[in-house]
XYZ file of C-alpha atoms in Angstrom:
340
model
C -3.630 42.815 -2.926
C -6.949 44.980 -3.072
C -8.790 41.821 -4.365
C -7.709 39.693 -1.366
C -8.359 42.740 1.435
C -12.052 43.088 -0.066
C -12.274 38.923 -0.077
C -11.021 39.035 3.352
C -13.664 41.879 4.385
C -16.691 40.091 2.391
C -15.898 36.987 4.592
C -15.732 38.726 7.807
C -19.077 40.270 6.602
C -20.037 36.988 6.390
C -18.961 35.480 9.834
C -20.460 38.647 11.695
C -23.792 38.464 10.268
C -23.637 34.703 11.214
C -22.751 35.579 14.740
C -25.628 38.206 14.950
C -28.008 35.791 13.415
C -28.680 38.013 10.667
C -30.721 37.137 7.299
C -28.780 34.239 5.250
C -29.617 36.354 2.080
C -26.936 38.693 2.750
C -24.711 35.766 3.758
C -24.896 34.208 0.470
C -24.480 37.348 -0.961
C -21.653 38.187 0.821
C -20.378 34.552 0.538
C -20.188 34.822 -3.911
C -18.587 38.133 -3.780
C -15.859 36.569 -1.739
C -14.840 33.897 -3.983
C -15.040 36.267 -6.654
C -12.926 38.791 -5.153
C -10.662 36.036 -4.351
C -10.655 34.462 -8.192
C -9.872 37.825 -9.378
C -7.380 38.695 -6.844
C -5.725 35.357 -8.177
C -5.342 36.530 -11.844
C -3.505 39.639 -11.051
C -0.005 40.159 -11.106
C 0.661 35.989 -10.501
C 2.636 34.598 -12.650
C 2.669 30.806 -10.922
C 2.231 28.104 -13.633
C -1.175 27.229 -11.655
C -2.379 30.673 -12.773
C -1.052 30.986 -15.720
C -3.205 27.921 -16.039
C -6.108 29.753 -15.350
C -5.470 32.141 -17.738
C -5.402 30.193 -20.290
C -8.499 28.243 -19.382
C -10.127 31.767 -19.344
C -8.641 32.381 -22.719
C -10.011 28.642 -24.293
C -13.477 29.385 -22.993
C -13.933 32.963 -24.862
C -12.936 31.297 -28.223
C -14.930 27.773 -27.158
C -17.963 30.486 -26.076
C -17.917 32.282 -29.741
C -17.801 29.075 -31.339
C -20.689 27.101 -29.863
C -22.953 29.618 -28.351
C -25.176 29.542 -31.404
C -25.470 25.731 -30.866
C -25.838 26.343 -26.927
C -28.614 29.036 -27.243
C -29.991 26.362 -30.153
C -30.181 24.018 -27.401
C -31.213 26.326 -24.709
C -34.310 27.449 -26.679
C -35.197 23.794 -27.355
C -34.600 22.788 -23.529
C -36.904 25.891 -22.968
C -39.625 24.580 -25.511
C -39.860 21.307 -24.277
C -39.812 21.976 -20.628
C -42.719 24.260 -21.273
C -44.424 21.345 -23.169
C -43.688 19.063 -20.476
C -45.054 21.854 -17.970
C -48.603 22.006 -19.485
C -48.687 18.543 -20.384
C -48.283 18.011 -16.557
C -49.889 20.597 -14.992
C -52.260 21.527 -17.397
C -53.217 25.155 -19.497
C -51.339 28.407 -17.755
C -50.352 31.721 -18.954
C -46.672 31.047 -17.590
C -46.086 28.159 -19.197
C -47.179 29.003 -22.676
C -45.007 32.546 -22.227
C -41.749 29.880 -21.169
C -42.583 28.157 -24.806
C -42.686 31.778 -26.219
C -39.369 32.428 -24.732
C -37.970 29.133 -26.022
C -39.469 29.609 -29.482
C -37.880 33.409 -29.274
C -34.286 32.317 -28.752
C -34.815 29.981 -31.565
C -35.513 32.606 -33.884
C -32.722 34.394 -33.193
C -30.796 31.862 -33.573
C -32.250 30.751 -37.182
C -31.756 34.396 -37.747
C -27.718 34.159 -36.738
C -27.309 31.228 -38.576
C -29.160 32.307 -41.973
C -26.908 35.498 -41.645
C -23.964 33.131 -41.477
C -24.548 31.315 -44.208
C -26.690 32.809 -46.536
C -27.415 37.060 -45.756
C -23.881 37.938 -44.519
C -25.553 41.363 -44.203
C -23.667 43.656 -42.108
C -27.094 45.391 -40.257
C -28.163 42.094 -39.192
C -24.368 41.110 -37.502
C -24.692 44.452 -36.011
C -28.215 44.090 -34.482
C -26.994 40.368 -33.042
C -23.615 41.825 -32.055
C -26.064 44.265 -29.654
C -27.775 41.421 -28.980
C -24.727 39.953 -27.407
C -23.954 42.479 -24.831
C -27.467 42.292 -23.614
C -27.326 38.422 -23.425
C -24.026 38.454 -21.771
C -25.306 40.829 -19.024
C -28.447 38.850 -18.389
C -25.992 35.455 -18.805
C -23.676 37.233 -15.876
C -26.700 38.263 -13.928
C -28.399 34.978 -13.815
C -25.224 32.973 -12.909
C -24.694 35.142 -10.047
C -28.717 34.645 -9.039
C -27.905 30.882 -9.172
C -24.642 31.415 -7.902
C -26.390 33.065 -4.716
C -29.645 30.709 -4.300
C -27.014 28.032 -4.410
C -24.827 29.385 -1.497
C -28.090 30.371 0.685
C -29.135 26.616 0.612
C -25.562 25.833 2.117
C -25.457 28.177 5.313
C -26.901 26.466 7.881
C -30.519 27.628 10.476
C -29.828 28.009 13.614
C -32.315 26.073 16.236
C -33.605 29.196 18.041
C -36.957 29.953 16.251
C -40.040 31.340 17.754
C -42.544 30.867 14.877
C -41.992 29.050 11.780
C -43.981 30.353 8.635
C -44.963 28.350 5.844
C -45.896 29.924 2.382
C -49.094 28.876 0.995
C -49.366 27.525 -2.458
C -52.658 26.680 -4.475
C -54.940 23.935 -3.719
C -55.745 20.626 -5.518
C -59.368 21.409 -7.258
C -60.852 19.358 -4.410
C -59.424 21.358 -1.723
C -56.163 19.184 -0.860
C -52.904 19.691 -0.456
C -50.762 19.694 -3.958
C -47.605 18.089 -3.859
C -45.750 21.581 -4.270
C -47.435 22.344 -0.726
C -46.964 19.423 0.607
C -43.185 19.134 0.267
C -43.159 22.694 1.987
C -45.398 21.242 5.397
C -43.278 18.230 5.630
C -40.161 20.524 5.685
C -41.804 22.050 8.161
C -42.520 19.367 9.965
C -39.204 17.748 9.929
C -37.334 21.231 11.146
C -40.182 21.739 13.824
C -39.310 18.128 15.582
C -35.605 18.931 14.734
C -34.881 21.771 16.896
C -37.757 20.553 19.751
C -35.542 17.183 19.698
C -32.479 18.389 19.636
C -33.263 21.940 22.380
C -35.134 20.202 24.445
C -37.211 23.558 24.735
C -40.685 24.956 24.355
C -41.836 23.859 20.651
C -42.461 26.622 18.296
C -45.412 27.811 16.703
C -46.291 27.251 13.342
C -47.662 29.862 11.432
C -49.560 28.577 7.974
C -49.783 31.243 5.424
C -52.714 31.375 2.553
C -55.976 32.959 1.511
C -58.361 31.664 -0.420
C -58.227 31.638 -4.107
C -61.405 32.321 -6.420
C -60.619 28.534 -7.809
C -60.405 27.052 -4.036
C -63.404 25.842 -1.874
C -61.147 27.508 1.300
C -58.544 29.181 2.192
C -54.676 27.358 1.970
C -54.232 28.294 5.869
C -57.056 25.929 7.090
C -55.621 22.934 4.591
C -52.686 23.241 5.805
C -53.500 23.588 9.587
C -55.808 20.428 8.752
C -52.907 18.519 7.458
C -50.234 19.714 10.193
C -52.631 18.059 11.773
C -53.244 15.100 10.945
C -49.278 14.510 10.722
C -49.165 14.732 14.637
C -48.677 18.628 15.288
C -50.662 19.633 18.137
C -53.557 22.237 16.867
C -52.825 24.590 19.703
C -49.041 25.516 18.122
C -50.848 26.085 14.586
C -51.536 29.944 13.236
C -53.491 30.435 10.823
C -53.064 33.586 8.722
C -55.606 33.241 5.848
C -56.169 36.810 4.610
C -52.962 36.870 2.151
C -52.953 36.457 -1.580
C -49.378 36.678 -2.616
C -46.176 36.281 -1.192
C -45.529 39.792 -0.277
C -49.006 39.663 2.144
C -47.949 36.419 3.226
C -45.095 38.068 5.614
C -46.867 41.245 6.251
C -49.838 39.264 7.846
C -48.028 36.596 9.562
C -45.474 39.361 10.794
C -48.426 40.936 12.549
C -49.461 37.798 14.187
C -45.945 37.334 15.914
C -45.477 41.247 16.752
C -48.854 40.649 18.706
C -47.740 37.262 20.628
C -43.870 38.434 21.406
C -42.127 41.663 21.064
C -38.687 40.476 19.968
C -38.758 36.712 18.130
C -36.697 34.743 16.018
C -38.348 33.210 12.807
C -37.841 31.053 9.896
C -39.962 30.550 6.793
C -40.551 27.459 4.466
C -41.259 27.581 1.007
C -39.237 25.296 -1.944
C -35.694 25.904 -3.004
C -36.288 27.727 -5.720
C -38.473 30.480 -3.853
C -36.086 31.028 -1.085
C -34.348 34.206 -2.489
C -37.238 36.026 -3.930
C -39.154 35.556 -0.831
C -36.324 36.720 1.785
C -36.740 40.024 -0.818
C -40.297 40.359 0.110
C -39.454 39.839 4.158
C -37.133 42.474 4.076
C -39.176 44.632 2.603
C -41.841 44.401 5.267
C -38.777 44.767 8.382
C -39.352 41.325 8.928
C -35.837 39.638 10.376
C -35.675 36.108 9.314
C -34.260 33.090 7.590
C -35.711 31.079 5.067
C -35.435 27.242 4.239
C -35.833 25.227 0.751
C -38.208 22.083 0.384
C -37.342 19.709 -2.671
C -38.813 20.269 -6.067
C -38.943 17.582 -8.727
C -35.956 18.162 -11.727
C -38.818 18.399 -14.235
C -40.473 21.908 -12.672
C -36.802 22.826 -11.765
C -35.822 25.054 -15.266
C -39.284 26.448 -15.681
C -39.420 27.626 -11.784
C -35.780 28.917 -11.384
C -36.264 31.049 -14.429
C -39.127 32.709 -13.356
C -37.866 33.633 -10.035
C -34.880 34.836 -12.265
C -37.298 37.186 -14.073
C -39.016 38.298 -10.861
C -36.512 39.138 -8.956
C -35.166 40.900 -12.093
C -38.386 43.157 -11.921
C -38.159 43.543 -8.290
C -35.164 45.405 -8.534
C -35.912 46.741 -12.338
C -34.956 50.686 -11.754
C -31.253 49.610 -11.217
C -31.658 46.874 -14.021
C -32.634 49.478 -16.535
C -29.884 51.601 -15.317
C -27.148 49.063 -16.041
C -28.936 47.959 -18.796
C -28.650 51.398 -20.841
C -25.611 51.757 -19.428
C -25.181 48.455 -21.844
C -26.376 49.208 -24.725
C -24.396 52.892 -24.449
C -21.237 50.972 -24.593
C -22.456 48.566 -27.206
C -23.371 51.315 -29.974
C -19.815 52.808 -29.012
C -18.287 49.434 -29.250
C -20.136 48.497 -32.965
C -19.986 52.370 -34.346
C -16.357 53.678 -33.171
């Protein structure tokens, strides 16, 4: 009964920070813990055959997860490898791309190490060290499914057509100054929304706020490309702001929530960016007071694995004090768990 009162109360959460208009981070958040409550509160004390059903399933995937994870973190590592490959085949030489085939070639290791141990070593320091190993990989395993779980459910709740200023998050610059496909997918998201809610509210069109500094590789700053391509797709140059002082994503709402505080005191906003980036960046909003929902453009499949992961990671070191908290926390109950 607890489990269903606290999925009941996570789904009122829900509904009343949809009627205030809140930010759909917390929704989503809100939203997982729900249906987990709810899955839980399922399992206990139900003896139904459909349950007992689930039970069981529960049971087959602990003895299916010890007997293939050393192929699925075999093929994880590869995926890893080769999606790193493919990255800076593709988008040419960068220092996160070459640390994603480090990764990749890491898990492999262990792996080779697991297996050797298996079949050759059988020595009982080494199954203890990978038996550590496993807590730690489950947490991060629980941890990132959630994170997906989340960015998933975020995608789903809807935006409501009320926005004063939509902001779009800069990203780098072709060599010659254009507009790289990553940043283009964002403006024409942008787009689309902005003639959206004019369309269908029949009010005042918004203002578009484009977000960017200049880089040290770029001939000018990502605000005036993307003002110059807004442009050029039909948006009137008198609803275009350009903040082009920023140089990361944090600065990008600090900045651009200065230019709204100065043209309205209260305002309702909404920033672009692609799917993967929608989570991380809601963080950084909060963090500056800034009230507002955020919307996902398209990436291709093949930048998917190597972008999702390293949101994963960043968001990971956003919040790292409580991370490291649960993490030795982990490995407390590990040593207890291989020792006594």
């Amino acid at each position: 009964m607890l489990f269903y009162l606290l999925s009941i109360f996570s789904l009122g959460g829900v509904m009343t920070l949809r009627r205030m208009g809140k930010n759909r981070q917390f929704q989503s958040y809100l939203l997982v813990a729900a249906l987990l409550f709810l899955f839980v509160g399922m399992l206990q004390g139900n003896d139904s055959p459909q349950v007992a059903w689930i039970r069981y399933a529960v049971m087959l995937f602990r003895v299916l997860f010890g007997l293939i994870s050393p192929f699925a973190f075999l093929f994880f590592g590869l995926a890893l490898v080769f999606n790193g490959l493919l990255l800076l085949k593709k988008e040419g030489w960068a220092k996160r791309y070459g640390l994603l085939v480090a990764v990749g070639a890491f898990i492999l290791l262990m792996d080779l190490l697991f297996l050797l141990n298996y079949f050759v070593f059988h020595h009982y320091l080494i199954w203890r060290f990978m038996r550590l190993m496993g807590y730690f990989i489950i947490y991060f395993g629980v941890v990132l499914i959630l994170f997906f779980i989340a960015t998933a459910f975020y995608g789903l709740i809807p935006v409501s057509l009320d926005k004063d200023f939509i902001i779009v998050l800069g990203a780098g610059l072709l060599p010659n100054g254009g507009i790289s496909p990553l940043l283009q997918r964002r403006l024409d998201r942008a787009i689309r929304f902005f003639r959206h809610q004019t369309e269908r509210t029949q009010k005042r069109p918004c203002r578009l706020i484009v977000s960017g500094g200049q880089g040290i590789d770029e001939p000018f700053s990502e605000a005036y490309a993307m003002k110059r391509y807004l442009i050029e797709k039909g948006i009137p140059e008198e609803l275009i702001l350009e903040e082009d002082k920023s140089v990361n994503t944090y600065q990008n709402f600090l900045y651009s929530k200065g230019i709204m505080d100065a043209y309205k005191e209260s305002y309702k906003c909404l920033f672009i960016t692609n799917n993967f980036h929608v989570v991380r960046s809601s963080l950084y909003a909060h963090r500056v007071g800034l009230e507002t929902d955020g919307l996902g453009a398209w990436t291709p499949l093949y930048f998917l694995p190597y972008a999702f992961l390293r949101e994963f990671i960043a968001v990971v070191f956003m919040q790292i004090k409580a991370h490291t908290l649960l993490l030795a926390l982990v490995l407390v109950f590990g040593l207890w768990r291989i020792y006594f």
